[in-house]
Amino acid sequence: MQGNTGIVMATMLEAQPLIRALGLKLLIKRPFRVYAGGTHTLVISGIGKAHAAMAAAELVVHHGARVILNAGAAGALTRELPLGGIYQVTRAVEPDRPKLIGRGLRTLLPDTLEGVAGATLATQDRPMVTEEERRAVSLLAQLADMEGAAVVQAARLYGARCHLFKFVSDTPDHSSDFNIVANIRRLRGAFADFIADKVLPEL
């Protein structure tokens, strides 16, 4: 057991600065790359809901995590949230997975911290990149990703607390993969510092 705070991040691109900031070391490579140090264990889940849910389960079952943090990039669905903004998710929805009975919107409520700006999140396996794709979901949420809601659901199944923190890596003005990756590289350091200094000490 490596500690009681588990961190799920989708890609090494997003995670590298936080791994350095926390002084984490590679523990195992399969089924996920797991980095650990002190009371923190970080899993690189891969992109998508299935990967994210399995990574959260890995942290609880095999690494003793009592609280799960999903941290990483998210796209803004409108121009109201600025590039680089950091938000905790107060509500997560799954537009591509309605409830079986009644087809209502599936909604999950993460744990939250006081004094941190909040935003709503739409999680689905299909990326929302173009302005048209973003507009279609913008009535349901402010941010979009491909992991968050799944992490919350998995954590809840195991009785773990769960927090989601996202930084805005792209807006309707950023529709190319090249621009999004460049934005992540530019913004990830400040996000890692925020997580290490402001979030993890409060969990």
mmCIF file with all atom_site columns, C-alpha atoms in Angstrom:
data_model
loop_
_atom_site.group_PDB
_atom_site.id
_atom_site.type_symbol
_atom_site.label_atom_id
_atom_site.label_alt_id
_atom_site.label_comp_id
_atom_site.label_asym_id
_atom_site.label_entity_id
_atom_site.label_seq_id
_atom_site.pdbx_PDB_ins_code
_atom_site.Cartn_x
_atom_site.Cartn_y
_atom_site.Cartn_z
_atom_site.occupancy
_atom_site.B_iso_or_equiv
_atom_site.pdbx_formal_charge
_atom_site.auth_seq_id
_atom_site.auth_comp_id
_atom_site.auth_asym_id
_atom_site.auth_atom_id
_atom_site.pdbx_PDB_model_num
ATOM 1   C CA . MET A 1 1   ? 0.000   0.000  0.000   1.00 0.00 ? 1   MET A CA 1
ATOM 2   C CA . GLN A 1 2   ? 1.615   3.219  -1.153  1.00 0.00 ? 2   GLN A CA 1
ATOM 3   C CA . GLY A 1 3   ? -0.596  5.844  0.445   1.00 0.00 ? 3   GLY A CA 1
ATOM 4   C CA . ASN A 1 4   ? -4.125  7.101  0.773   1.00 0.00 ? 4   ASN A CA 1
ATOM 5   C CA . THR A 1 5   ? -4.416  9.711  -1.996  1.00 0.00 ? 5   THR A CA 1
ATOM 6   C CA . GLY A 1 6   ? -4.775  8.368  -5.523  1.00 0.00 ? 6   GLY A CA 1
ATOM 7   C CA . ILE A 1 7   ? -4.426  10.565 -8.598  1.00 0.00 ? 7   ILE A CA 1
ATOM 8   C CA . VAL A 1 8   ? -5.803  9.636  -12.012 1.00 0.00 ? 8   VAL A CA 1
ATOM 9   C CA . MET A 1 9   ? -4.379  11.503 -15.016 1.00 0.00 ? 9   MET A CA 1
ATOM 10  C CA . ALA A 1 10  ? -5.073  10.484 -18.589 1.00 0.00 ? 10  ALA A CA 1
ATOM 11  C CA . THR A 1 11  ? -1.708  11.141 -20.242 1.00 0.00 ? 11  THR A CA 1
ATOM 12  C CA . MET A 1 12  ? 1.944   11.562 -19.402 1.00 0.00 ? 12  MET A CA 1
ATOM 13  C CA . LEU A 1 13  ? 1.773   14.865 -21.278 1.00 0.00 ? 13  LEU A CA 1
ATOM 14  C CA . GLU A 1 14  ? -0.500  16.218 -18.553 1.00 0.00 ? 14  GLU A CA 1
ATOM 15  C CA . ALA A 1 15  ? 1.130   14.403 -15.636 1.00 0.00 ? 15  ALA A CA 1
ATOM 16  C CA . GLN A 1 16  ? 4.877   15.032 -16.035 1.00 0.00 ? 16  GLN A CA 1
ATOM 17  C CA . PRO A 1 17  ? 5.079   18.298 -14.046 1.00 0.00 ? 17  PRO A CA 1
ATOM 18  C CA . LEU A 1 18  ? 3.022   16.909 -11.162 1.00 0.00 ? 18  LEU A CA 1
ATOM 19  C CA . ILE A 1 19  ? 5.118   13.745 -11.015 1.00 0.00 ? 19  ILE A CA 1
ATOM 20  C CA . ARG A 1 20  ? 8.206   15.960 -10.703 1.00 0.00 ? 20  ARG A CA 1
ATOM 21  C CA . ALA A 1 21  ? 6.608   18.343 -8.197  1.00 0.00 ? 21  ALA A CA 1
ATOM 22  C CA . LEU A 1 22  ? 5.631   15.483 -5.885  1.00 0.00 ? 22  LEU A CA 1
ATOM 23  C CA . GLY A 1 23  ? 8.881   13.568 -6.349  1.00 0.00 ? 23  GLY A CA 1
ATOM 24  C CA . LEU A 1 24  ? 7.056   10.427 -7.469  1.00 0.00 ? 24  LEU A CA 1
ATOM 25  C CA . LYS A 1 25  ? 8.926   7.376  -8.752  1.00 0.00 ? 25  LYS A CA 1
ATOM 26  C CA . LEU A 1 26  ? 7.805   4.728  -11.232 1.00 0.00 ? 26  LEU A CA 1
ATOM 27  C CA . LEU A 1 27  ? 6.402   1.767  -9.295  1.00 0.00 ? 27  LEU A CA 1
ATOM 28  C CA . ILE A 1 28  ? 4.949   -0.516 -11.982 1.00 0.00 ? 28  ILE A CA 1
ATOM 29  C CA . LYS A 1 29  ? 4.361   -0.344 -15.736 1.00 0.00 ? 29  LYS A CA 1
ATOM 30  C CA . ARG A 1 30  ? 1.391   -2.689 -16.149 1.00 0.00 ? 30  ARG A CA 1
ATOM 31  C CA . PRO A 1 31  ? -1.556  -2.770 -16.263 1.00 0.00 ? 31  PRO A CA 1
ATOM 32  C CA . PHE A 1 32  ? -1.004  0.966  -15.804 1.00 0.00 ? 32  PHE A CA 1
ATOM 33  C CA . ARG A 1 33  ? 2.051   3.124  -15.284 1.00 0.00 ? 33  ARG A CA 1
ATOM 34  C CA . VAL A 1 34  ? 1.920   3.869  -11.564 1.00 0.00 ? 34  VAL A CA 1
ATOM 35  C CA . TYR A 1 35  ? 4.075   6.470  -9.817  1.00 0.00 ? 35  TYR A CA 1
ATOM 36  C CA . ALA A 1 36  ? 4.275   6.655  -6.031  1.00 0.00 ? 36  ALA A CA 1
ATOM 37  C CA . GLY A 1 37  ? 5.901   8.616  -3.252  1.00 0.00 ? 37  GLY A CA 1
ATOM 38  C CA . GLY A 1 38  ? 4.928   9.528  0.301   1.00 0.00 ? 38  GLY A CA 1
ATOM 39  C CA . THR A 1 39  ? 1.151   9.449  0.594   1.00 0.00 ? 39  THR A CA 1
ATOM 40  C CA . HIS A 1 40  ? 0.484   9.941  -3.128  1.00 0.00 ? 40  HIS A CA 1
ATOM 41  C CA . THR A 1 41  ? 0.022   7.367  -5.879  1.00 0.00 ? 41  THR A CA 1
ATOM 42  C CA . LEU A 1 42  ? -0.532  8.526  -9.461  1.00 0.00 ? 42  LEU A CA 1
ATOM 43  C CA . VAL A 1 43  ? -1.836  6.382  -12.317 1.00 0.00 ? 43  VAL A CA 1
ATOM 44  C CA . ILE A 1 44  ? -1.580  7.220  -16.027 1.00 0.00 ? 44  ILE A CA 1
ATOM 45  C CA . SER A 1 45  ? -4.945  5.861  -17.098 1.00 0.00 ? 45  SER A CA 1
ATOM 46  C CA . GLY A 1 46  ? -5.018  6.462  -20.811 1.00 0.00 ? 46  GLY A CA 1
ATOM 47  C CA . ILE A 1 47  ? -7.817  8.355  -22.528 1.00 0.00 ? 47  ILE A CA 1
ATOM 48  C CA . GLY A 1 48  ? -11.476 7.430  -22.168 1.00 0.00 ? 48  GLY A CA 1
ATOM 49  C CA . LYS A 1 49  ? -14.039 6.410  -19.594 1.00 0.00 ? 49  LYS A CA 1
ATOM 50  C CA . ALA A 1 50  ? -13.219 2.699  -19.399 1.00 0.00 ? 50  ALA A CA 1
ATOM 51  C CA . HIS A 1 51  ? -9.517  3.349  -18.836 1.00 0.00 ? 51  HIS A CA 1
ATOM 52  C CA . ALA A 1 52  ? -10.256 6.024  -16.238 1.00 0.00 ? 52  ALA A CA 1
ATOM 53  C CA . ALA A 1 53  ? -12.666 3.849  -14.260 1.00 0.00 ? 53  ALA A CA 1
ATOM 54  C CA . MET A 1 54  ? -10.219 0.936  -14.204 1.00 0.00 ? 54  MET A CA 1
ATOM 55  C CA . ALA A 1 55  ? -7.409  3.241  -13.081 1.00 0.00 ? 55  ALA A CA 1
ATOM 56  C CA . ALA A 1 56  ? -9.508  4.535  -10.195 1.00 0.00 ? 56  ALA A CA 1
ATOM 57  C CA . ALA A 1 57  ? -10.296 0.956  -9.181  1.00 0.00 ? 57  ALA A CA 1
ATOM 58  C CA . GLU A 1 58  ? -6.587  0.093  -9.378  1.00 0.00 ? 58  GLU A CA 1
ATOM 59  C CA . LEU A 1 59  ? -5.794  2.891  -6.938  1.00 0.00 ? 59  LEU A CA 1
ATOM 60  C CA . VAL A 1 60  ? -8.405  1.839  -4.391  1.00 0.00 ? 60  VAL A CA 1
ATOM 61  C CA . VAL A 1 61  ? -7.992  -1.933 -4.586  1.00 0.00 ? 61  VAL A CA 1
ATOM 62  C CA . HIS A 1 62  ? -4.237  -2.287 -5.027  1.00 0.00 ? 62  HIS A CA 1
ATOM 63  C CA . HIS A 1 63  ? -2.788  0.933  -3.589  1.00 0.00 ? 63  HIS A CA 1
ATOM 64  C CA . GLY A 1 64  ? -5.045  1.713  -0.646  1.00 0.00 ? 64  GLY A CA 1
ATOM 65  C CA . ALA A 1 65  ? -6.377  5.042  -1.899  1.00 0.00 ? 65  ALA A CA 1
ATOM 66  C CA . ARG A 1 66  ? -9.116  6.502  0.280   1.00 0.00 ? 66  ARG A CA 1
ATOM 67  C CA . VAL A 1 67  ? -9.581  9.625  -1.813  1.00 0.00 ? 67  VAL A CA 1
ATOM 68  C CA . ILE A 1 68  ? -9.277  9.863  -5.591  1.00 0.00 ? 68  ILE A CA 1
ATOM 69  C CA . LEU A 1 69  ? -8.288  13.000 -7.491  1.00 0.00 ? 69  LEU A CA 1
ATOM 70  C CA . ASN A 1 70  ? -8.839  13.171 -11.233 1.00 0.00 ? 70  ASN A CA 1
ATOM 71  C CA . ALA A 1 71  ? -6.741  16.016 -12.580 1.00 0.00 ? 71  ALA A CA 1
ATOM 72  C CA . GLY A 1 72  ? -6.037  17.151 -16.117 1.00 0.00 ? 72  GLY A CA 1
ATOM 73  C CA . ALA A 1 73  ? -7.030  19.086 -19.186 1.00 0.00 ? 73  ALA A CA 1
ATOM 74  C CA . ALA A 1 74  ? -10.564 19.874 -20.300 1.00 0.00 ? 74  ALA A CA 1
ATOM 75  C CA . GLY A 1 75  ? -12.080 21.825 -23.140 1.00 0.00 ? 75  GLY A CA 1
ATOM 76  C CA . ALA A 1 76  ? -14.286 24.848 -22.541 1.00 0.00 ? 76  ALA A CA 1
ATOM 77  C CA . LEU A 1 77  ? -17.627 24.481 -24.290 1.00 0.00 ? 77  LEU A CA 1
ATOM 78  C CA . THR A 1 78  ? -18.103 28.241 -24.630 1.00 0.00 ? 78  THR A CA 1
ATOM 79  C CA . ARG A 1 79  ? -15.838 31.285 -24.537 1.00 0.00 ? 79  ARG A CA 1
ATOM 80  C CA . GLU A 1 80  ? -16.903 32.168 -20.993 1.00 0.00 ? 80  GLU A CA 1
ATOM 81  C CA . LEU A 1 81  ? -14.126 30.126 -19.360 1.00 0.00 ? 81  LEU A CA 1
ATOM 82  C CA . PRO A 1 82  ? -10.652 31.404 -20.270 1.00 0.00 ? 82  PRO A CA 1
ATOM 83  C CA . LEU A 1 83  ? -7.736  29.371 -21.541 1.00 0.00 ? 83  LEU A CA 1
ATOM 84  C CA . GLY A 1 84  ? -5.650  28.266 -18.564 1.00 0.00 ? 84  GLY A CA 1
ATOM 85  C CA . GLY A 1 85  ? -8.432  28.680 -16.026 1.00 0.00 ? 85  GLY A CA 1
ATOM 86  C CA . ILE A 1 86  ? -8.425  26.097 -13.218 1.00 0.00 ? 86  ILE A CA 1
ATOM 87  C CA . TYR A 1 87  ? -11.704 24.748 -11.874 1.00 0.00 ? 87  TYR A CA 1
ATOM 88  C CA . GLN A 1 88  ? -12.970 22.090 -9.531  1.00 0.00 ? 88  GLN A CA 1
ATOM 89  C CA . VAL A 1 89  ? -15.859 20.124 -10.968 1.00 0.00 ? 89  VAL A CA 1
ATOM 90  C CA . THR A 1 90  ? -19.074 20.518 -8.989  1.00 0.00 ? 90  THR A CA 1
ATOM 91  C CA . ARG A 1 91  ? -21.230 18.319 -11.225 1.00 0.00 ? 91  ARG A CA 1
ATOM 92  C CA . ALA A 1 92  ? -20.375 15.802 -13.948 1.00 0.00 ? 92  ALA A CA 1
ATOM 93  C CA . VAL A 1 93  ? -22.780 14.531 -16.610 1.00 0.00 ? 93  VAL A CA 1
ATOM 94  C CA . GLU A 1 94  ? -22.555 11.892 -19.329 1.00 0.00 ? 94  GLU A CA 1
ATOM 95  C CA . PRO A 1 95  ? -24.354 13.072 -22.493 1.00 0.00 ? 95  PRO A CA 1
ATOM 96  C CA . ASP A 1 96  ? -23.561 9.819  -24.325 1.00 0.00 ? 96  ASP A CA 1
ATOM 97  C CA . ARG A 1 97  ? -24.864 7.495  -21.568 1.00 0.00 ? 97  ARG A CA 1
ATOM 98  C CA . PRO A 1 98  ? -28.421 8.424  -20.530 1.00 0.00 ? 98  PRO A CA 1
ATOM 99  C CA . LYS A 1 99  ? -30.250 6.571  -17.793 1.00 0.00 ? 99  LYS A CA 1
ATOM 100 C CA . LEU A 1 100 ? -31.793 3.316  -18.950 1.00 0.00 ? 100 LEU A CA 1
ATOM 101 C CA . ILE A 1 101 ? -35.234 4.179  -17.582 1.00 0.00 ? 101 ILE A CA 1
ATOM 102 C CA . GLY A 1 102 ? -36.613 7.438  -18.947 1.00 0.00 ? 102 GLY A CA 1
ATOM 103 C CA . ARG A 1 103 ? -33.420 8.358  -20.825 1.00 0.00 ? 103 ARG A CA 1
ATOM 104 C CA . GLY A 1 104 ? -32.679 11.107 -18.310 1.00 0.00 ? 104 GLY A CA 1
ATOM 105 C CA . LEU A 1 105 ? -29.277 12.740 -18.011 1.00 0.00 ? 105 LEU A CA 1
ATOM 106 C CA . ARG A 1 106 ? -26.851 10.748 -15.871 1.00 0.00 ? 106 ARG A CA 1
ATOM 107 C CA . THR A 1 107 ? -25.385 13.089 -13.240 1.00 0.00 ? 107 THR A CA 1
ATOM 108 C CA . LEU A 1 108 ? -22.620 12.571 -10.665 1.00 0.00 ? 108 LEU A CA 1
ATOM 109 C CA . LEU A 1 109 ? -21.591 14.869 -7.820  1.00 0.00 ? 109 LEU A CA 1
ATOM 110 C CA . PRO A 1 110 ? -17.887 14.887 -6.887  1.00 0.00 ? 110 PRO A CA 1
ATOM 111 C CA . ASP A 1 111 ? -16.624 16.047 -3.521  1.00 0.00 ? 111 ASP A CA 1
ATOM 112 C CA . THR A 1 112 ? -15.562 19.697 -3.458  1.00 0.00 ? 112 THR A CA 1
ATOM 113 C CA . LEU A 1 113 ? -13.295 22.043 -1.531  1.00 0.00 ? 113 LEU A CA 1
ATOM 114 C CA . GLU A 1 114 ? -14.313 25.445 -0.238  1.00 0.00 ? 114 GLU A CA 1
ATOM 115 C CA . GLY A 1 115 ? -12.942 28.583 -1.845  1.00 0.00 ? 115 GLY A CA 1
ATOM 116 C CA . VAL A 1 116 ? -12.152 27.144 -5.285  1.00 0.00 ? 116 VAL A CA 1
ATOM 117 C CA . ALA A 1 117 ? -13.945 28.212 -8.460  1.00 0.00 ? 117 ALA A CA 1
ATOM 118 C CA . GLY A 1 118 ? -16.327 25.552 -9.722  1.00 0.00 ? 118 GLY A CA 1
ATOM 119 C CA . ALA A 1 119 ? -17.579 24.428 -13.118 1.00 0.00 ? 119 ALA A CA 1
ATOM 120 C CA . THR A 1 120 ? -19.765 21.686 -14.547 1.00 0.00 ? 120 THR A CA 1
ATOM 121 C CA . LEU A 1 121 ? -18.277 18.914 -16.688 1.00 0.00 ? 121 LEU A CA 1
ATOM 122 C CA . ALA A 1 122 ? -19.550 16.748 -19.540 1.00 0.00 ? 122 ALA A CA 1
ATOM 123 C CA . THR A 1 123 ? -17.702 13.444 -19.949 1.00 0.00 ? 123 THR A CA 1
ATOM 124 C CA . GLN A 1 124 ? -18.046 11.324 -23.061 1.00 0.00 ? 124 GLN A CA 1
ATOM 125 C CA . ASP A 1 125 ? -15.848 9.015  -25.112 1.00 0.00 ? 125 ASP A CA 1
ATOM 126 C CA . ARG A 1 126 ? -16.184 11.105 -28.257 1.00 0.00 ? 126 ARG A CA 1
ATOM 127 C CA . PRO A 1 127 ? -13.991 14.240 -28.135 1.00 0.00 ? 127 PRO A CA 1
ATOM 128 C CA . MET A 1 128 ? -15.689 17.611 -28.553 1.00 0.00 ? 128 MET A CA 1
ATOM 129 C CA . VAL A 1 129 ? -13.321 19.783 -30.555 1.00 0.00 ? 129 VAL A CA 1
ATOM 130 C CA . THR A 1 130 ? -15.184 21.832 -33.164 1.00 0.00 ? 130 THR A CA 1
ATOM 131 C CA . GLU A 1 131 ? -17.362 24.771 -32.191 1.00 0.00 ? 131 GLU A CA 1
ATOM 132 C CA . GLU A 1 132 ? -20.438 22.877 -33.389 1.00 0.00 ? 132 GLU A CA 1
ATOM 133 C CA . GLU A 1 133 ? -19.622 19.852 -31.212 1.00 0.00 ? 133 GLU A CA 1
ATOM 134 C CA . ARG A 1 134 ? -19.088 22.074 -28.200 1.00 0.00 ? 134 ARG A CA 1
ATOM 135 C CA . ARG A 1 135 ? -22.278 24.033 -28.775 1.00 0.00 ? 135 ARG A CA 1
ATOM 136 C CA . ALA A 1 136 ? -24.347 20.844 -28.802 1.00 0.00 ? 136 ALA A CA 1
ATOM 137 C CA . VAL A 1 137 ? -23.337 20.059 -25.213 1.00 0.00 ? 137 VAL A CA 1
ATOM 138 C CA . SER A 1 138 ? -22.921 23.594 -23.845 1.00 0.00 ? 138 SER A CA 1
ATOM 139 C CA . LEU A 1 139 ? -26.454 23.668 -22.399 1.00 0.00 ? 139 LEU A CA 1
ATOM 140 C CA . LEU A 1 140 ? -25.503 20.743 -20.155 1.00 0.00 ? 140 LEU A CA 1
ATOM 141 C CA . ALA A 1 141 ? -22.038 21.743 -18.916 1.00 0.00 ? 141 ALA A CA 1
ATOM 142 C CA . GLN A 1 142 ? -19.229 24.285 -19.108 1.00 0.00 ? 142 GLN A CA 1
ATOM 143 C CA . LEU A 1 143 ? -16.288 21.912 -19.612 1.00 0.00 ? 143 LEU A CA 1
ATOM 144 C CA . ALA A 1 144 ? -15.759 18.654 -21.503 1.00 0.00 ? 144 ALA A CA 1
ATOM 145 C CA . ASP A 1 145 ? -13.394 15.749 -20.977 1.00 0.00 ? 145 ASP A CA 1
ATOM 146 C CA . MET A 1 146 ? -13.252 11.987 -21.536 1.00 0.00 ? 146 MET A CA 1
ATOM 147 C CA . GLU A 1 147 ? -12.579 10.658 -18.020 1.00 0.00 ? 147 GLU A CA 1
ATOM 148 C CA . GLY A 1 148 ? -14.022 12.650 -15.116 1.00 0.00 ? 148 GLY A CA 1
ATOM 149 C CA . ALA A 1 149 ? -17.508 11.206 -14.638 1.00 0.00 ? 149 ALA A CA 1
ATOM 150 C CA . ALA A 1 150 ? -16.163 7.664  -14.912 1.00 0.00 ? 150 ALA A CA 1
ATOM 151 C CA . VAL A 1 151 ? -13.627 8.301  -12.151 1.00 0.00 ? 151 VAL A CA 1
ATOM 152 C CA . VAL A 1 152 ? -16.359 9.602  -9.859  1.00 0.00 ? 152 VAL A CA 1
ATOM 153 C CA . GLN A 1 153 ? -18.551 6.577  -10.513 1.00 0.00 ? 153 GLN A CA 1
ATOM 154 C CA . ALA A 1 154 ? -15.730 4.104  -9.862  1.00 0.00 ? 154 ALA A CA 1
ATOM 155 C CA . ALA A 1 155 ? -14.640 5.879  -6.684  1.00 0.00 ? 155 ALA A CA 1
ATOM 156 C CA . ARG A 1 156 ? -18.194 5.879  -5.359  1.00 0.00 ? 156 ARG A CA 1
ATOM 157 C CA . LEU A 1 157 ? -18.554 2.140  -6.000  1.00 0.00 ? 157 LEU A CA 1
ATOM 158 C CA . TYR A 1 158 ? -15.571 1.559  -3.705  1.00 0.00 ? 158 TYR A CA 1
ATOM 159 C CA . GLY A 1 159 ? -16.647 4.078  -1.083  1.00 0.00 ? 159 GLY A CA 1
ATOM 160 C CA . ALA A 1 160 ? -13.812 6.517  -1.796  1.00 0.00 ? 160 ALA A CA 1
ATOM 161 C CA . ARG A 1 161 ? -14.076 10.289 -1.824  1.00 0.00 ? 161 ARG A CA 1
ATOM 162 C CA . CYS A 1 162 ? -13.473 11.820 -5.236  1.00 0.00 ? 162 CYS A CA 1
ATOM 163 C CA . HIS A 1 163 ? -12.426 15.279 -6.423  1.00 0.00 ? 163 HIS A CA 1
ATOM 164 C CA . LEU A 1 164 ? -12.098 16.502 -10.011 1.00 0.00 ? 164 LEU A CA 1
ATOM 165 C CA . PHE A 1 165 ? -9.854  19.429 -10.973 1.00 0.00 ? 165 PHE A CA 1
ATOM 166 C CA . LYS A 1 166 ? -9.438  20.594 -14.566 1.00 0.00 ? 166 LYS A CA 1
ATOM 167 C CA . PHE A 1 167 ? -7.535  23.280 -16.415 1.00 0.00 ? 167 PHE A CA 1
ATOM 168 C CA . VAL A 1 168 ? -8.885  24.751 -19.652 1.00 0.00 ? 168 VAL A CA 1
ATOM 169 C CA . SER A 1 169 ? -6.638  23.529 -22.458 1.00 0.00 ? 169 SER A CA 1
ATOM 170 C CA . ASP A 1 170 ? -8.834  24.654 -25.339 1.00 0.00 ? 170 ASP A CA 1
ATOM 171 C CA . THR A 1 171 ? -11.871 26.778 -26.174 1.00 0.00 ? 171 THR A CA 1
ATOM 172 C CA . PRO A 1 172 ? -14.061 27.084 -29.286 1.00 0.00 ? 172 PRO A CA 1
ATOM 173 C CA . ASP A 1 173 ? -11.150 29.068 -30.759 1.00 0.00 ? 173 ASP A CA 1
ATOM 174 C CA . HIS A 1 174 ? -8.797  26.056 -30.524 1.00 0.00 ? 174 HIS A CA 1
ATOM 175 C CA . SER A 1 175 ? -9.968  23.290 -32.851 1.00 0.00 ? 175 SER A CA 1
ATOM 176 C CA . SER A 1 176 ? -6.673  21.759 -33.989 1.00 0.00 ? 176 SER A CA 1
ATOM 177 C CA . ASP A 1 177 ? -4.932  18.944 -32.130 1.00 0.00 ? 177 ASP A CA 1
ATOM 178 C CA . PHE A 1 178 ? -1.613  20.744 -32.580 1.00 0.00 ? 178 PHE A CA 1
ATOM 179 C CA . ASN A 1 179 ? -2.896  23.838 -30.771 1.00 0.00 ? 179 ASN A CA 1
ATOM 180 C CA . ILE A 1 180 ? -4.431  21.814 -27.961 1.00 0.00 ? 180 ILE A CA 1
ATOM 181 C CA . VAL A 1 181 ? -1.214  19.871 -27.317 1.00 0.00 ? 181 VAL A CA 1
ATOM 182 C CA . ALA A 1 182 ? 0.788   23.108 -27.399 1.00 0.00 ? 182 ALA A CA 1
ATOM 183 C CA . ASN A 1 183 ? -1.599  24.673 -24.891 1.00 0.00 ? 183 ASN A CA 1
ATOM 184 C CA . ILE A 1 184 ? -1.282  21.695 -22.553 1.00 0.00 ? 184 ILE A CA 1
ATOM 185 C CA . ARG A 1 185 ? 2.513   21.919 -22.664 1.00 0.00 ? 185 ARG A CA 1
ATOM 186 C CA . ARG A 1 186 ? 2.343   25.627 -21.869 1.00 0.00 ? 186 ARG A CA 1
ATOM 187 C CA . LEU A 1 187 ? -0.243  25.428 -19.081 1.00 0.00 ? 187 LEU A CA 1
ATOM 188 C CA . ARG A 1 188 ? 0.490   22.125 -17.327 1.00 0.00 ? 188 ARG A CA 1
ATOM 189 C CA . GLY A 1 189 ? 3.240   23.493 -15.065 1.00 0.00 ? 189 GLY A CA 1
ATOM 190 C CA . ALA A 1 190 ? 1.024   26.094 -13.404 1.00 0.00 ? 190 ALA A CA 1
ATOM 191 C CA . PHE A 1 191 ? -1.707  23.481 -13.019 1.00 0.00 ? 191 PHE A CA 1
ATOM 192 C CA . ALA A 1 192 ? 0.704   21.043 -11.360 1.00 0.00 ? 192 ALA A CA 1
ATOM 193 C CA . ASP A 1 193 ? 1.818   23.724 -8.914  1.00 0.00 ? 193 ASP A CA 1
ATOM 194 C CA . PHE A 1 194 ? -1.813  24.498 -8.066  1.00 0.00 ? 194 PHE A CA 1
ATOM 195 C CA . ILE A 1 195 ? -2.603  20.839 -7.443  1.00 0.00 ? 195 ILE A CA 1
ATOM 196 C CA . ALA A 1 196 ? 0.534   20.269 -5.355  1.00 0.00 ? 196 ALA A CA 1
ATOM 197 C CA . ASP A 1 197 ? 0.264   23.468 -3.316  1.00 0.00 ? 197 ASP A CA 1
ATOM 198 C CA . LYS A 1 198 ? -3.465  24.173 -3.045  1.00 0.00 ? 198 LYS A CA 1
ATOM 199 C CA . VAL A 1 199 ? -5.375  20.931 -3.570  1.00 0.00 ? 199 VAL A CA 1
ATOM 200 C CA . LEU A 1 200 ? -3.485  17.907 -2.270  1.00 0.00 ? 200 LEU A CA 1
ATOM 201 C CA . PRO A 1 201 ? -2.805  19.418 1.183   1.00 0.00 ? 201 PRO A CA 1
ATOM 202 C CA . GLU A 1 202 ? -6.577  19.796 1.623   1.00 0.00 ? 202 GLU A CA 1
ATOM 203 C CA . LEU A 1 203 ? -7.550  16.237 0.683   1.00 0.00 ? 203 LEU A CA 1
#
